[in-house]
PDB file of C-alpha atoms in Angstrom:
ATOM      1  CA  MET A  11      27.299 -12.176  -3.661  1.00 47.00           C
ATOM      2  CA  ASP A  12      29.354 -12.894  -1.476  1.00 45.00           C
ATOM      3  CA  PRO A  13      26.559 -12.366   1.745  1.00 47.00           C
ATOM      4  CA  LEU A  14      27.585 -10.963   5.207  1.00 45.00           C
ATOM      5  CA  PRO A  15      24.671 -12.815   8.581  1.00 53.00           C
ATOM      6  CA  ASP A  16      22.283 -12.189   7.748  1.00 83.00           C
ATOM      7  CA  HIS A  17      20.004  -8.505   7.496  1.00 95.00           C
ATOM      8  CA  VAL A  18      16.665  -7.320   7.406  1.00 96.00           C
ATOM      9  CA  CYS A  19      15.415  -4.214   6.758  1.00 97.00           C
ATOM     10  CA  ALA A  20      14.688  -2.327   9.509  1.00 97.00           C
ATOM     11  CA  PRO A  21      11.462  -1.135  11.511  1.00 95.00           C
ATOM     12  CA  GLY A  22       9.268   1.394   8.828  1.00 96.00           C
ATOM     13  CA  ILE A  23      12.319   0.734   6.057  1.00 98.00           C
ATOM     14  CA  HIS A  24      10.905  -1.152   2.810  1.00 98.00           C
ATOM     15  CA  MET A  25      12.917  -2.170  -0.356  1.00 98.00           C
ATOM     16  CA  VAL A  26      11.749  -3.106  -3.768  1.00 98.00           C
ATOM     17  CA  ARG A  27      15.103  -3.997  -6.444  1.00 97.00           C
ATOM     18  CA  ILE A  28      13.474  -2.186 -10.055  1.00 98.00           C
ATOM     19  CA  ASP A  29      15.824  -2.988 -12.558  1.00 97.00           C
ATOM     20  CA  GLU A  30      19.260  -2.141 -10.790  1.00 97.00           C
ATOM     21  CA  ASP A  31      18.061   0.465  -8.395  1.00 97.00           C
ATOM     22  CA  ILE A  32      16.810  -0.577  -5.385  1.00 98.00           C
ATOM     23  CA  VAL A  33      13.944   1.957  -4.381  1.00 98.00           C
ATOM     24  CA  ILE A  34      13.208   2.737  -0.720  1.00 98.00           C
ATOM     25  CA  LEU A  35      10.334   3.829   1.544  1.00 98.00           C
ATOM     26  CA  ALA A  36      10.800   4.990   5.243  1.00 98.00           C
ATOM     27  CA  VAL A  37       6.996   4.990   6.796  1.00 97.00           C
ATOM     28  CA  ILE A  38       9.188   7.590   9.618  1.00 94.00           C
ATOM     29  CA  HIS A  39      10.049  10.186   7.294  1.00 95.00           C
ATOM     30  CA  ASP A  40       7.406   9.735   4.445  1.00 95.00           C
ATOM     31  CA  ARG A  41      10.522   9.482   1.775  1.00 96.00           C
ATOM     32  CA  TYR A  42      11.365   7.494  -0.821  1.00 97.00           C
ATOM     33  CA  ALA A  43      14.854   7.139  -1.621  1.00 96.00           C
ATOM     34  CA  ALA A  44      16.869   5.242  -5.006  1.00 95.00           C
ATOM     35  CA  LEU A  45      19.828   3.324  -4.668  1.00 95.00           C
ATOM     36  CA  VAL A  46      21.565   3.588  -8.237  1.00 96.00           C
ATOM     37  CA  GLY A  47      22.857   0.388  -9.758  1.00 95.00           C
ATOM     38  CA  ALA A  48      22.768  -1.109  -5.898  1.00 95.00           C
ATOM     39  CA  ALA A  49      21.017  -4.227  -7.378  1.00 95.00           C
ATOM     40  CA  ASP A  50      24.962  -5.829  -7.513  1.00 93.00           C
ATOM     41  CA  HIS A  51      25.275  -5.216  -4.215  1.00 94.00           C
ATOM     42  CA  LEU A  52      21.567  -6.046  -2.221  1.00 94.00           C
ATOM     43  CA  VAL A  53      18.960  -9.053  -2.741  1.00 94.00           C
ATOM     44  CA  LEU A  54      16.373  -9.209  -0.894  1.00 96.00           C
ATOM     45  CA  GLY A  55      13.840 -11.328   0.277  1.00 94.00           C
ATOM     46  CA  PRO A  56      10.716 -12.433   1.854  1.00 94.00           C
ATOM     47  CA  GLY A  57       9.863 -11.019   4.965  1.00 95.00           C
ATOM     48  CA  GLY A  58      12.106  -7.532   4.762  1.00 96.00           C
ATOM     49  CA  ALA A  59      15.394  -9.857   4.903  1.00 95.00           C
ATOM     50  CA  VAL A  60      18.497  -8.512   3.077  1.00 96.00           C
ATOM     51  CA  ARG A  61      21.912  -9.611   2.166  1.00 94.00           C
ATOM     52  CA  VAL A  62      24.493  -7.352   1.316  1.00 93.00           C
ATOM     53  CA  THR A  63      27.951  -6.810   0.483  1.00 93.00           C
ATOM     54  CA  ASP A  64      30.549  -5.774   2.727  1.00 91.00           C
ATOM     55  CA  ALA A  65      30.721  -2.724   0.679  1.00 90.00           C
ATOM     56  CA  VAL A  66      27.495  -1.052   1.443  1.00 93.00           C
ATOM     57  CA  GLN A  67      26.506  -3.402   5.211  1.00 94.00           C
ATOM     58  CA  ALA A  68      28.373  -0.241   7.138  1.00 95.00           C
ATOM     59  CA  ASP A  69      26.925   2.315   5.492  1.00 96.00           C
ATOM     60  CA  LEU A  70      22.775   0.846   5.411  1.00 96.00           C
ATOM     61  CA  ILE A  71      23.595  -0.147   9.125  1.00 97.00           C
ATOM     62  CA  ALA A  72      24.757   3.445   9.850  1.00 97.00           C
ATOM     63  CA  ALA A  73      22.003   4.618   7.328  1.00 96.00           C
ATOM     64  CA  GLY A  74      19.475   2.690   9.953  1.00 96.00           C
ATOM     65  CA  LEU A  75      18.428   1.109   6.742  1.00 97.00           C
ATOM     66  CA  ILE A  76      18.833  -2.218   7.663  1.00 97.00           C
ATOM     67  CA  ARG A  77      20.432  -4.273  10.925  1.00 96.00           C
ATOM     68  CA  GLU A  78      20.678  -8.181  11.888  1.00 94.00           C
ATOM     69  CA  GLY A  79      17.803 -10.715  12.221  1.00 92.00           C
ATOM     70  CA  ALA A  80      15.625 -12.351  11.196  1.00 92.00           C
ATOM     71  CA  PRO A  81      12.294 -12.592   8.404  1.00 93.00           C
ATOM     72  CA  ASP A  82       9.249 -11.262   9.975  1.00 93.00           C
ATOM     73  CA  PRO A  83       6.287 -13.241   8.536  1.00 90.00           C
ATOM     74  CA  ALA A  84       4.482 -10.108   8.710  1.00 88.00           C
ATOM     75  CA  ARG A  85       5.966  -8.845   6.589  1.00 92.00           C
ATOM     76  CA  ARG A  86       3.863  -9.068   3.930  1.00 89.00           C
ATOM     77  CA  SER A  87       3.265  -9.555  -0.392  1.00 91.00           C
ATOM     78  CA  ALA A  88       0.961  -8.250  -2.260  1.00 91.00           C
ATOM     79  CA  ALA A  89       0.299 -10.724  -4.952  1.00 93.00           C
ATOM     80  CA  VAL A  90      -0.270  -9.858  -8.742  1.00 95.00           C
ATOM     81  CA  ALA A  91      -3.103  -7.943 -10.043  1.00 97.00           C
ATOM     82  CA  ARG A  92      -4.533  -9.114 -12.076  1.00 97.00           C
ATOM     83  CA  HIS A  93      -8.381  -8.810 -12.421  1.00 97.00           C
ATOM     84  CA  ASP A  94      -9.873  -4.874 -12.337  1.00 96.00           C
ATOM     85  CA  LEU A  95     -13.516  -5.165  -9.535  1.00 97.00           C
ATOM     86  CA  VAL A  96     -16.368  -4.462 -11.968  1.00 94.00           C
ATOM     87  CA  VAL A  97     -18.278  -1.749 -10.224  1.00 93.00           C
ATOM     88  CA  PRO A  98     -22.344  -1.489 -10.603  1.00 86.00           C
ATOM     89  CA  SER A  99     -23.057   2.026 -11.401  1.00 82.00           C
ATOM     90  CA  ALA A 100     -26.035   3.511  -8.520  1.00 76.00           C
ATOM     91  CA  GLY A 101     -27.615   6.535  -7.438  1.00 77.00           C
ATOM     92  CA  PHE A 102     -27.548   7.982  -4.050  1.00 79.00           C
ATOM     93  CA  THR A 103     -29.269   5.376  -2.086  1.00 83.00           C
ATOM     94  CA  PRO A 104     -29.486   5.248   2.048  1.00 88.00           C
ATOM     95  CA  ASN A 105     -26.028   2.887   1.108  1.00 89.00           C
ATOM     96  CA  ALA A 106     -24.423   5.382  -0.460  1.00 91.00           C
ATOM     97  CA  LEU A 107     -25.548   8.010   2.066  1.00 91.00           C
ATOM     98  CA  ARG A 108     -23.843   5.864   4.612  1.00 93.00           C
ATOM     99  CA  ALA A 109     -20.509   5.543   3.153  1.00 94.00           C
ATOM    100  CA  ALA A 110     -20.757   9.176   2.996  1.00 93.00           C
ATOM    101  CA  ALA A 111     -21.240  10.152   6.427  1.00 93.00           C
ATOM    102  CA  ALA A 112     -18.128   7.359   6.827  1.00 94.00           C
ATOM    103  CA  LEU A 113     -15.718   8.569   4.022  1.00 94.00           C
ATOM    104  CA  THR A 114     -16.091  12.270   6.022  1.00 93.00           C
ATOM    105  CA  ALA A 115     -16.053  10.749   9.741  1.00 93.00           C
ATOM    106  CA  SER A 116     -12.187   8.987   7.868  1.00 93.00           C
ATOM    107  CA  ALA A 117     -11.197  12.281   6.373  1.00 92.00           C
ATOM    108  CA  LEU A 118     -11.380  14.394   8.896  1.00 92.00           C
ATOM    109  CA  ARG A 119      -8.895  11.667  10.670  1.00 93.00           C
ATOM    110  CA  PHE A 120      -6.367  11.416   8.477  1.00 93.00           C
ATOM    111  CA  ARG A 121      -6.080  15.331   8.708  1.00 92.00           C
ATOM    112  CA  ARG A 122      -4.191  14.119  12.097  1.00 94.00           C
ATOM    113  CA  LEU A 123      -2.398  12.243  11.109  1.00 95.00           C
ATOM    114  CA  SER A 124       0.886  11.175  10.295  1.00 96.00           C
ATOM    115  CA  PHE A 125       1.960   9.294   7.336  1.00 96.00           C
ATOM    116  CA  ALA A 126       3.405   6.777   9.625  1.00 96.00           C
ATOM    117  CA  GLN A 127       0.545   6.786  11.708  1.00 96.00           C
ATOM    118  CA  MET A 128      -2.167   6.571   9.154  1.00 94.00           C
ATOM    119  CA  ILE A 129      -0.189   3.395   8.062  1.00 93.00           C
ATOM    120  CA  ALA A 130      -0.134   1.985  12.040  1.00 91.00           C
ATOM    121  CA  THR A 131      -4.069   2.638  12.984  1.00 87.00           C
ATOM    122  CA  SER A 132      -5.451   1.925   8.989  1.00 84.00           C
ATOM    123  CA  PRO A 133      -8.320  -0.556  10.332  1.00 73.00           C
ATOM    124  CA  ARG A 134      -8.451  -3.921   8.470  1.00 72.00           C
ATOM    125  CA  ALA A 135     -10.821  -6.304   9.417  1.00 62.00           C
ATOM    126  CA  ASP A 136      -9.895  -9.546   9.354  1.00 61.00           C
ATOM    127  CA  ALA A 137     -12.878 -11.552   8.585  1.00 50.00           C
ATOM    128  CA  PRO A 138     -13.590 -14.997   9.733  1.00 52.00           C
ATOM    129  CA  GLY A 139     -15.204 -17.444   7.226  1.00 50.00           C
ATOM    130  CA  PRO A 140     -15.063 -17.575   3.397  1.00 58.00           C
ATOM    131  CA  PRO A 141     -13.664 -14.996   1.616  1.00 70.00           C
ATOM    132  CA  VAL A 142     -15.371 -11.921   0.813  1.00 81.00           C
ATOM    133  CA  SER A 143     -17.413 -12.459  -2.129  1.00 92.00           C
ATOM    134  CA  ILE A 144     -17.090  -9.732  -5.942  1.00 94.00           C
ATOM    135  CA  GLN A 145     -20.589  -8.885  -5.063  1.00 94.00           C
ATOM    136  CA  ASP A 146     -20.291  -7.626  -1.358  1.00 94.00           C
ATOM    137  CA  LEU A 147     -17.021  -5.903  -2.298  1.00 96.00           C
ATOM    138  CA  ALA A 148     -18.409  -4.393  -5.265  1.00 96.00           C
ATOM    139  CA  ARG A 149     -21.236  -2.884  -2.961  1.00 95.00           C
ATOM    140  CA  VAL A 150     -19.450  -1.333  -1.154  1.00 95.00           C
ATOM    141  CA  MET A 151     -17.469   0.437  -3.888  1.00 96.00           C
ATOM    142  CA  SER A 152     -20.359   1.396  -5.354  1.00 95.00           C
ATOM    143  CA  ALA A 153     -22.255   2.745  -2.552  1.00 95.00           C
ATOM    144  CA  ALA A 154     -18.279   4.878  -1.993  1.00 94.00           C
ATOM    145  CA  ARG A 155     -18.191   6.147  -5.559  1.00 92.00           C
ATOM    146  CA  ALA A 156     -21.641   7.260  -5.646  1.00 92.00           C
ATOM    147  CA  ALA A 157     -21.027   9.021  -2.641  1.00 91.00           C
ATOM    148  CA  TRP A 158     -17.294  11.060  -4.101  1.00 86.00           C
ATOM    149  CA  PRO A 159     -18.974  13.606  -5.373  1.00 83.00           C
ATOM    150  CA  TRP A 160     -20.234  14.481  -2.467  1.00 79.00           C
ATOM    151  CA  MET A 161     -18.221  14.857  -0.208  1.00 76.00           C
ATOM    152  CA  PRO A 162     -16.195  17.577   1.255  1.00 72.00           C
ATOM    153  CA  LEU A 163     -12.690  16.717   1.873  1.00 68.00           C
ATOM    154  CA  ASP A 164     -11.603  14.756  -1.496  1.00 69.00           C
ATOM    155  CA  GLY A 165      -8.230  14.104  -1.531  1.00 73.00           C
ATOM    156  CA  ALA A 166      -5.191  12.402  -3.635  1.00 89.00           C
ATOM    157  CA  CYS A 167      -4.832   8.151  -4.057  1.00 94.00           C
ATOM    158  CA  LEU A 168      -3.505   8.485  -0.190  1.00 95.00           C
ATOM    159  CA  GLN A 169      -6.620   9.836   0.579  1.00 94.00           C
ATOM    160  CA  ARG A 170      -9.147   7.777  -0.839  1.00 94.00           C
ATOM    161  CA  ALA A 171      -7.415   4.292   0.027  1.00 96.00           C
ATOM    162  CA  PHE A 172      -6.904   5.328   3.955  1.00 95.00           C
ATOM    163  CA  GLN A 173     -11.141   6.265   3.518  1.00 95.00           C
ATOM    164  CA  LEU A 174     -11.397   3.176   1.055  1.00 96.00           C
ATOM    165  CA  ARG A 175      -9.829   1.392   3.221  1.00 95.00           C
ATOM    166  CA  ALA A 176     -11.805   2.445   6.434  1.00 94.00           C
ATOM    167  CA  LEU A 177     -15.009   1.454   4.518  1.00 95.00           C
ATOM    168  CA  TYR A 178     -14.314  -1.875   4.114  1.00 95.00           C
ATOM    169  CA  ALA A 179     -13.379  -2.262   7.350  1.00 93.00           C
ATOM    170  CA  ARG A 180     -16.626  -0.873   8.632  1.00 92.00           C
ATOM    171  CA  HIS A 181     -18.642  -3.529   6.756  1.00 91.00           C
ATOM    172  CA  GLY A 182     -16.091  -6.476   8.274  1.00 90.00           C
ATOM    173  CA  PHE A 183     -13.905  -6.747   5.563  1.00 92.00           C
ATOM    174  CA  ALA A 184     -10.173  -7.673   4.989  1.00 90.00           C
ATOM    175  CA  VAL A 185      -8.294  -5.814   2.291  1.00 94.00           C
ATOM    176  CA  ASP A 186      -4.782  -4.808   1.452  1.00 95.00           C
ATOM    177  CA  TRP A 187      -3.922  -1.524   0.817  1.00 97.00           C
ATOM    178  CA  VAL A 188      -1.042  -1.757  -1.191  1.00 98.00           C
ATOM    179  CA  PHE A 189       2.282   1.046  -2.619  1.00 98.00           C
ATOM    180  CA  GLY A 190       3.989   0.748  -5.808  1.00 98.00           C
ATOM    181  CA  VAL A 191       6.763   3.141  -7.296  1.00 98.00           C
ATOM    182  CA  ARG A 192       8.312   3.671 -10.737  1.00 97.00           C
ATOM    183  CA  THR A 193      11.532   4.878 -11.808  1.00 96.00           C
ATOM    184  CA  TRP A 194      12.890   7.422 -14.418  1.00 94.00           C
ATOM    185  CA  PRO A 195      10.675   8.951 -14.165  1.00 95.00           C
ATOM    186  CA  PHE A 196       9.901   8.478 -10.208  1.00 96.00           C
ATOM    187  CA  ALA A 197       6.190   7.789  -8.940  1.00 97.00           C
ATOM    188  CA  ALA A 198       4.260   6.604  -6.085  1.00 97.00           C
ATOM    189  CA  HIS A 199       0.940   5.329  -5.656  1.00 97.00           C
ATOM    190  CA  CYS A 200      -1.414   3.315  -3.624  1.00 97.00           C
ATOM    191  CA  TRP A 201      -4.587   1.891  -4.311  1.00 98.00           C
ATOM    192  CA  LEU A 202      -6.566  -1.239  -2.090  1.00 97.00           C
ATOM    193  CA  GLN A 203      -6.603  -5.192  -3.348  1.00 96.00           C
ATOM    194  CA  SER A 204      -8.306  -7.598  -2.263  1.00 95.00           C
ATOM    195  CA  GLY A 205      -6.664 -10.993  -3.106  1.00 93.00           C
ATOM    196  CA  ASP A 206      -5.241 -10.481  -6.623  1.00 95.00           C
ATOM    197  CA  ARG A 207      -8.435  -8.071  -7.416  1.00 97.00           C
ATOM    198  CA  VAL A 208      -7.981  -3.602  -7.110  1.00 98.00           C
ATOM    199  CA  LEU A 209     -10.161  -2.271  -5.726  1.00 97.00           C
ATOM    200  CA  ASN A 210     -10.688   1.493  -6.342  1.00 96.00           C
ATOM    201  CA  ASP A 211      -7.964   1.682  -9.733  1.00 96.00           C
ATOM    202  CA  THR A 212      -7.011  -0.376 -12.272  1.00 97.00           C
ATOM    203  CA  LEU A 213      -5.668  -3.499 -13.664  1.00 96.00           C
ATOM    204  CA  ASP A 214      -3.817  -1.472 -16.759  1.00 96.00           C
ATOM    205  CA  ARG A 215      -2.955   1.670 -14.161  1.00 97.00           C
ATOM    206  CA  VAL A 216      -1.586  -0.191 -11.130  1.00 98.00           C
ATOM    207  CA  GLY A 217       0.475  -2.532 -14.071  1.00 96.00           C
ATOM    208  CA  ARG A 218       3.056   0.475 -14.299  1.00 97.00           C
ATOM    209  CA  TYR A 219       4.354  -0.123 -10.661  1.00 98.00           C
ATOM    210  CA  THR A 220       6.724  -2.248  -8.214  1.00 98.00           C
ATOM    211  CA  PRO A 221       4.585  -3.387  -4.852  1.00 98.00           C
ATOM    212  CA  ILE A 222       7.007  -1.571  -1.753  1.00 98.00           C
ATOM    213  CA  MET A 223       4.812  -1.994   0.445  1.00 97.00           C
ATOM    214  CA  VAL A 224       1.174  -3.835   1.669  1.00 96.00           C
ATOM    215  CA  VAL A 225      -0.724  -3.069   5.095  1.00 93.00           C
TER     216      VAL A 225
END
């Protein structure tokens, strides 16, 4: 590839290569798209960096997908998922009652937000000190699982991840919200991770997806 001047993904645009295709997530539009066979024309790097050939540069700029600029260090990449979180079963304890109240509040908030708004405002506690222990992560998830059957406003992976991330933040725990895609057939999914540990899903399931965005 003969690279042109440095480019980056436009704000709110995320890209990932899967085989010979480039999958795009446009946050503001809550929409995915695929550039089939475009891997010969784009090289993706950290921080949203994009190198393009002259065959596609003008079209990508006109579509608002890329712009000239330097990579953004705030754009993080997901750690490769390597572990599941083992969550002990628990009854409807006072912790579960408090979790139910918090999860219900965040479910109501979820329904008032656009996709872009929930990404921009989703709380992520940046707790100081040593890493969060596996036991602490499991304790929060155990309370949430005990609360789910009593929840009046249940939802799919997007809503559950939003709710659980807010619950972890209430406890002062910073966790990553990972969005992944796969192709042929296309599917999108999201889940929570702490480092390389999957919190609210299974390693087997999330391994079928390639991360495209982490918040």
